[in-house]
């Protein structure tokens, strides 16, 4: 499948560009497919590509010396990853791996720099996207520093559990633990407690939100 202009229009960096400009940029974009578990970016490696998720989901994570994983975020369709290192030239700050079959658009570091130089509007978009990254990381710090585990679990469920608003990545309890900064067993106990309270229910091994308002209250009260 070739690179589609409609998809390029969805990339935050190219917002506001006309069709002619997108046609020129299209020549610098390559499509990549990956299977579940495939490593796309390795922490501390030299930056090479900026990636945009066309379909599927990619987890962005850091790994401790002991092998413990902390998921920083999940890039879903419409989002990019490995942005920071592509622009500052420093080693990749995190790793990234496919959570299932994924289709990606990739732009090399050199080509992305050329695009920024050739299209001033892209430079403004870069500032907006990277500001969003900072806000996300500040939110993550708040979660890990001030929010109780049950509040972190509630936030994850609100973002990823089945609300029937399109496909979302399937999260294992280990994934949730890596996002919440805790152990898998703690996640299991938290989910059990929420189920007993009637806040969530299990439907064929899928978590379904039964009381969205109660989950939202947990997020707010657990700070």
CSV table of C-alpha atoms in Angstrom, one decimal:
chain,number,residue,atom,x,y,z
A,1,UNK,CA,0.0,0.0,0.0
A,2,UNK,CA,1.4,3.4,-1.0
A,3,UNK,CA,1.6,6.5,1.2
A,4,UNK,CA,-1.8,8.2,1.2
A,5,UNK,CA,-2.2,12.0,1.1
A,6,UNK,CA,-5.3,11.7,3.4
A,7,UNK,CA,-3.1,10.1,6.0
A,8,UNK,CA,-0.4,12.7,5.6
A,9,UNK,CA,-3.1,15.4,6.3
A,10,UNK,CA,-3.7,13.7,9.6
A,11,UNK,CA,-0.1,13.9,10.8
A,12,UNK,CA,0.0,16.8,13.4
A,13,UNK,CA,3.2,18.2,11.9
A,14,UNK,CA,1.6,18.7,8.5
A,15,UNK,CA,-1.6,20.4,9.7
A,16,UNK,CA,-2.4,23.4,7.5
A,17,UNK,CA,-0.3,22.4,4.4
A,18,UNK,CA,-2.0,22.4,1.0
A,19,UNK,CA,-2.2,19.4,-1.3
A,20,UNK,CA,0.8,20.5,-3.4
A,21,UNK,CA,3.0,20.8,-0.3
A,22,UNK,CA,1.8,17.4,0.9
A,23,UNK,CA,2.5,15.8,-2.5
A,24,UNK,CA,6.1,17.0,-2.2
A,25,UNK,CA,6.4,15.7,1.4
A,26,UNK,CA,4.9,12.4,0.3
A,27,UNK,CA,8.1,11.6,-1.6
A,28,UNK,CA,10.0,11.6,1.6
A,29,UNK,CA,7.7,9.3,3.5
A,30,UNK,CA,8.1,5.5,3.6
A,31,UNK,CA,5.6,2.9,4.8
A,32,UNK,CA,6.6,0.3,7.3
A,33,UNK,CA,4.7,-2.7,8.7
A,34,UNK,CA,5.5,-4.5,11.9
A,35,UNK,CA,4.2,-7.5,13.8
A,36,UNK,CA,3.3,-7.8,17.5
A,37,UNK,CA,6.4,-7.5,19.8
A,38,UNK,CA,8.6,-6.1,17.1
A,39,UNK,CA,11.1,-3.5,18.4
A,40,UNK,CA,10.9,-0.3,16.4
A,41,UNK,CA,13.1,2.0,18.4
A,42,UNK,CA,15.7,1.1,21.0
A,43,UNK,CA,16.5,3.3,23.9
A,44,UNK,CA,20.0,5.0,23.7
A,45,UNK,CA,20.4,4.2,20.0
A,46,UNK,CA,21.1,7.0,17.6
A,47,UNK,CA,17.9,8.6,16.2
A,48,UNK,CA,17.0,7.7,12.7
A,49,UNK,CA,13.3,8.0,12.0
A,50,UNK,CA,10.2,9.8,13.1
A,51,UNK,CA,7.2,7.4,13.1
A,52,UNK,CA,3.4,8.1,12.5
A,53,UNK,CA,0.9,5.4,13.4
A,54,UNK,CA,-1.5,4.6,10.6
A,55,UNK,CA,-3.1,1.6,12.2
A,56,UNK,CA,-2.5,-0.5,15.3
A,57,UNK,CA,-0.8,0.6,18.5
A,58,UNK,CA,2.8,1.1,19.6
A,59,UNK,CA,4.0,1.2,23.3
A,60,UNK,CA,6.7,3.7,24.2
A,61,UNK,CA,8.6,2.6,27.2
A,62,UNK,CA,11.8,2.8,29.3
A,63,UNK,CA,13.5,-0.2,30.9
A,64,UNK,CA,15.5,-0.2,34.2
A,65,UNK,CA,18.8,-1.9,34.7
A,66,UNK,CA,16.8,-4.7,36.5
A,67,UNK,CA,14.6,-5.1,33.5
A,68,UNK,CA,11.5,-3.4,34.9
A,69,UNK,CA,9.4,-1.7,32.2
A,70,UNK,CA,7.7,1.7,32.5
A,71,UNK,CA,5.3,2.5,29.7
A,72,UNK,CA,5.4,6.2,29.0
A,73,UNK,CA,2.6,6.2,26.5
A,74,UNK,CA,0.8,4.3,23.8
A,75,UNK,CA,0.8,5.7,20.3
A,76,UNK,CA,-2.4,5.0,18.4
A,77,UNK,CA,-3.5,5.9,14.9
A,78,UNK,CA,-3.0,9.6,14.3
A,79,UNK,CA,0.0,9.9,16.7
A,80,UNK,CA,3.7,10.1,16.2
A,81,UNK,CA,6.6,8.7,18.3
A,82,UNK,CA,10.4,9.1,18.6
A,83,UNK,CA,9.9,12.8,18.0
A,84,UNK,CA,12.3,14.3,20.5
A,85,UNK,CA,15.4,12.5,19.4
A,86,UNK,CA,14.7,13.2,15.8
A,87,UNK,CA,14.8,17.0,16.5
A,88,UNK,CA,17.5,17.3,19.1
A,89,UNK,CA,19.9,14.6,17.7
A,90,UNK,CA,20.4,13.0,21.1
A,91,UNK,CA,20.1,9.2,21.6
A,92,UNK,CA,16.6,7.8,21.7
A,93,UNK,CA,15.1,8.6,25.2
A,94,UNK,CA,12.9,5.5,25.1
A,95,UNK,CA,12.2,2.3,23.3
A,96,UNK,CA,9.1,1.5,21.2
A,97,UNK,CA,7.5,-1.8,20.2
A,98,UNK,CA,4.4,-2.9,18.3
A,99,UNK,CA,1.5,-4.1,20.5
A,100,UNK,CA,0.0,-6.0,17.5
A,101,UNK,CA,0.2,-5.7,13.7
A,102,UNK,CA,0.9,-2.0,12.9
A,103,UNK,CA,1.3,0.1,9.8
A,104,UNK,CA,3.5,3.1,10.1
A,105,UNK,CA,4.7,6.0,8.1
A,106,UNK,CA,8.4,6.8,8.7
A,107,UNK,CA,10.4,10.0,7.9
A,108,UNK,CA,14.2,10.1,8.3
A,109,UNK,CA,15.8,12.6,10.6
A,110,UNK,CA,17.5,14.4,7.7
A,111,UNK,CA,14.3,14.6,5.7
A,112,UNK,CA,12.3,15.9,8.7
A,113,UNK,CA,14.8,18.6,9.2
A,114,UNK,CA,14.5,19.5,5.5
A,115,UNK,CA,10.7,19.7,5.8
A,116,UNK,CA,11.0,22.1,8.7
A,117,UNK,CA,13.4,24.3,6.8
A,118,UNK,CA,11.2,24.3,3.7
A,119,UNK,CA,7.8,24.8,5.3
A,120,UNK,CA,7.8,27.4,8.2
A,121,UNK,CA,4.3,26.3,9.2
A,122,UNK,CA,5.7,22.9,10.1
A,123,UNK,CA,8.0,24.5,12.6
A,124,UNK,CA,5.0,26.0,14.4
A,125,UNK,CA,3.4,22.6,14.4
A,126,UNK,CA,6.5,21.0,15.8
A,127,UNK,CA,6.4,23.5,18.8
A,128,UNK,CA,2.7,22.6,19.4
A,129,UNK,CA,3.3,18.8,19.2
A,130,UNK,CA,6.3,18.9,21.5
A,131,UNK,CA,4.5,21.1,24.0
A,132,UNK,CA,1.8,18.4,24.1
A,133,UNK,CA,4.5,15.9,24.9
A,134,UNK,CA,5.7,18.0,27.8
A,135,UNK,CA,2.1,18.2,29.1
A,136,UNK,CA,1.7,14.4,28.8
A,137,UNK,CA,4.9,13.8,30.7
A,138,UNK,CA,3.9,16.2,33.5
A,139,UNK,CA,0.6,14.3,33.8
A,140,UNK,CA,2.5,11.1,34.1
A,141,UNK,CA,4.7,12.5,36.8
A,142,UNK,CA,1.6,13.7,38.7
A,143,UNK,CA,0.1,10.2,38.4
A,144,UNK,CA,3.2,8.4,39.6
A,145,UNK,CA,4.0,10.9,42.4
A,146,UNK,CA,0.7,11.8,43.8
A,147,UNK,CA,-2.1,9.5,42.7
A,148,UNK,CA,-2.9,6.2,44.5
A,149,UNK,CA,-2.7,3.0,42.5
A,150,UNK,CA,-6.5,2.7,42.3
A,151,UNK,CA,-6.6,6.2,40.7
A,152,UNK,CA,-3.9,5.3,38.2
A,153,UNK,CA,-5.8,2.2,37.3
A,154,UNK,CA,-9.1,4.2,36.9
A,155,UNK,CA,-7.3,6.6,34.6
A,156,UNK,CA,-6.0,3.8,32.4
A,157,UNK,CA,-9.4,2.2,32.2
A,158,UNK,CA,-11.1,5.5,31.2
A,159,UNK,CA,-8.6,5.9,28.3
A,160,UNK,CA,-8.4,2.3,27.1
A,161,UNK,CA,-11.3,0.1,28.3
A,162,UNK,CA,-14.2,-0.7,26.1
A,163,UNK,CA,-16.4,2.3,25.5
A,164,UNK,CA,-17.2,1.2,21.9
A,165,UNK,CA,-15.5,4.3,20.4
A,166,UNK,CA,-13.4,2.4,17.9
A,167,UNK,CA,-10.5,-0.1,18.3
A,168,UNK,CA,-8.1,0.2,21.2
A,169,UNK,CA,-5.1,-1.8,22.1
A,170,UNK,CA,-5.6,-4.8,24.2
A,171,UNK,CA,-3.8,-4.2,27.5
A,172,UNK,CA,-2.7,-7.1,29.7
A,173,UNK,CA,-2.4,-6.7,33.4
A,174,UNK,CA,1.4,-6.6,32.9
A,175,UNK,CA,0.9,-3.7,30.5
A,176,UNK,CA,-1.3,-1.9,33.0
A,177,UNK,CA,1.3,-2.5,35.7
A,178,UNK,CA,4.0,-1.0,33.5
A,179,UNK,CA,1.8,2.0,32.9
A,180,UNK,CA,0.8,2.5,36.5
A,181,UNK,CA,4.3,1.9,37.9
A,182,UNK,CA,3.3,-1.0,40.1
A,183,UNK,CA,3.3,-4.8,40.2
A,184,UNK,CA,0.9,-7.0,38.1
A,185,UNK,CA,-0.5,-8.5,41.3
A,186,UNK,CA,-1.5,-5.0,42.6
A,187,UNK,CA,-3.3,-4.4,39.3
A,188,UNK,CA,-5.2,-7.7,39.7
A,189,UNK,CA,-6.4,-6.8,43.1
A,190,UNK,CA,-7.4,-3.3,42.0
A,191,UNK,CA,-9.4,-4.7,39.1
A,192,UNK,CA,-11.1,-7.3,41.4
A,193,UNK,CA,-12.1,-4.5,43.8
A,194,UNK,CA,-13.5,-2.4,41.0
A,195,UNK,CA,-15.5,-5.4,39.7
A,196,UNK,CA,-16.9,-6.2,43.1
A,197,UNK,CA,-18.0,-2.5,43.5
A,198,UNK,CA,-19.8,-2.8,40.1
A,199,UNK,CA,-17.6,-0.1,38.5
A,200,UNK,CA,-16.3,-2.5,35.8
A,201,UNK,CA,-17.4,-5.9,34.6
A,202,UNK,CA,-15.7,-8.6,32.6
A,203,UNK,CA,-17.1,-9.6,29.2
A,204,UNK,CA,-15.3,-12.5,27.5
A,205,UNK,CA,-12.0,-11.5,29.2
A,206,UNK,CA,-12.5,-7.9,28.2
A,207,UNK,CA,-12.9,-5.1,30.8
A,208,UNK,CA,-16.0,-3.0,30.2
A,209,UNK,CA,-16.8,0.1,32.1
A,210,UNK,CA,-20.1,-0.2,34.0
A,211,UNK,CA,-19.9,3.1,35.9
A,212,UNK,CA,-17.9,5.8,34.1
A,213,UNK,CA,-18.7,8.5,36.6
A,214,UNK,CA,-17.5,6.4,39.5
A,215,UNK,CA,-14.2,5.8,37.7
A,216,UNK,CA,-13.8,9.5,37.0
A,217,UNK,CA,-14.4,10.2,40.7
A,218,UNK,CA,-11.7,7.8,41.6
A,219,UNK,CA,-9.2,9.6,39.4
A,220,UNK,CA,-10.0,12.9,41.1
A,221,UNK,CA,-10.2,11.6,44.7
A,222,UNK,CA,-7.1,9.5,44.6
A,223,UNK,CA,-4.7,12.5,44.5
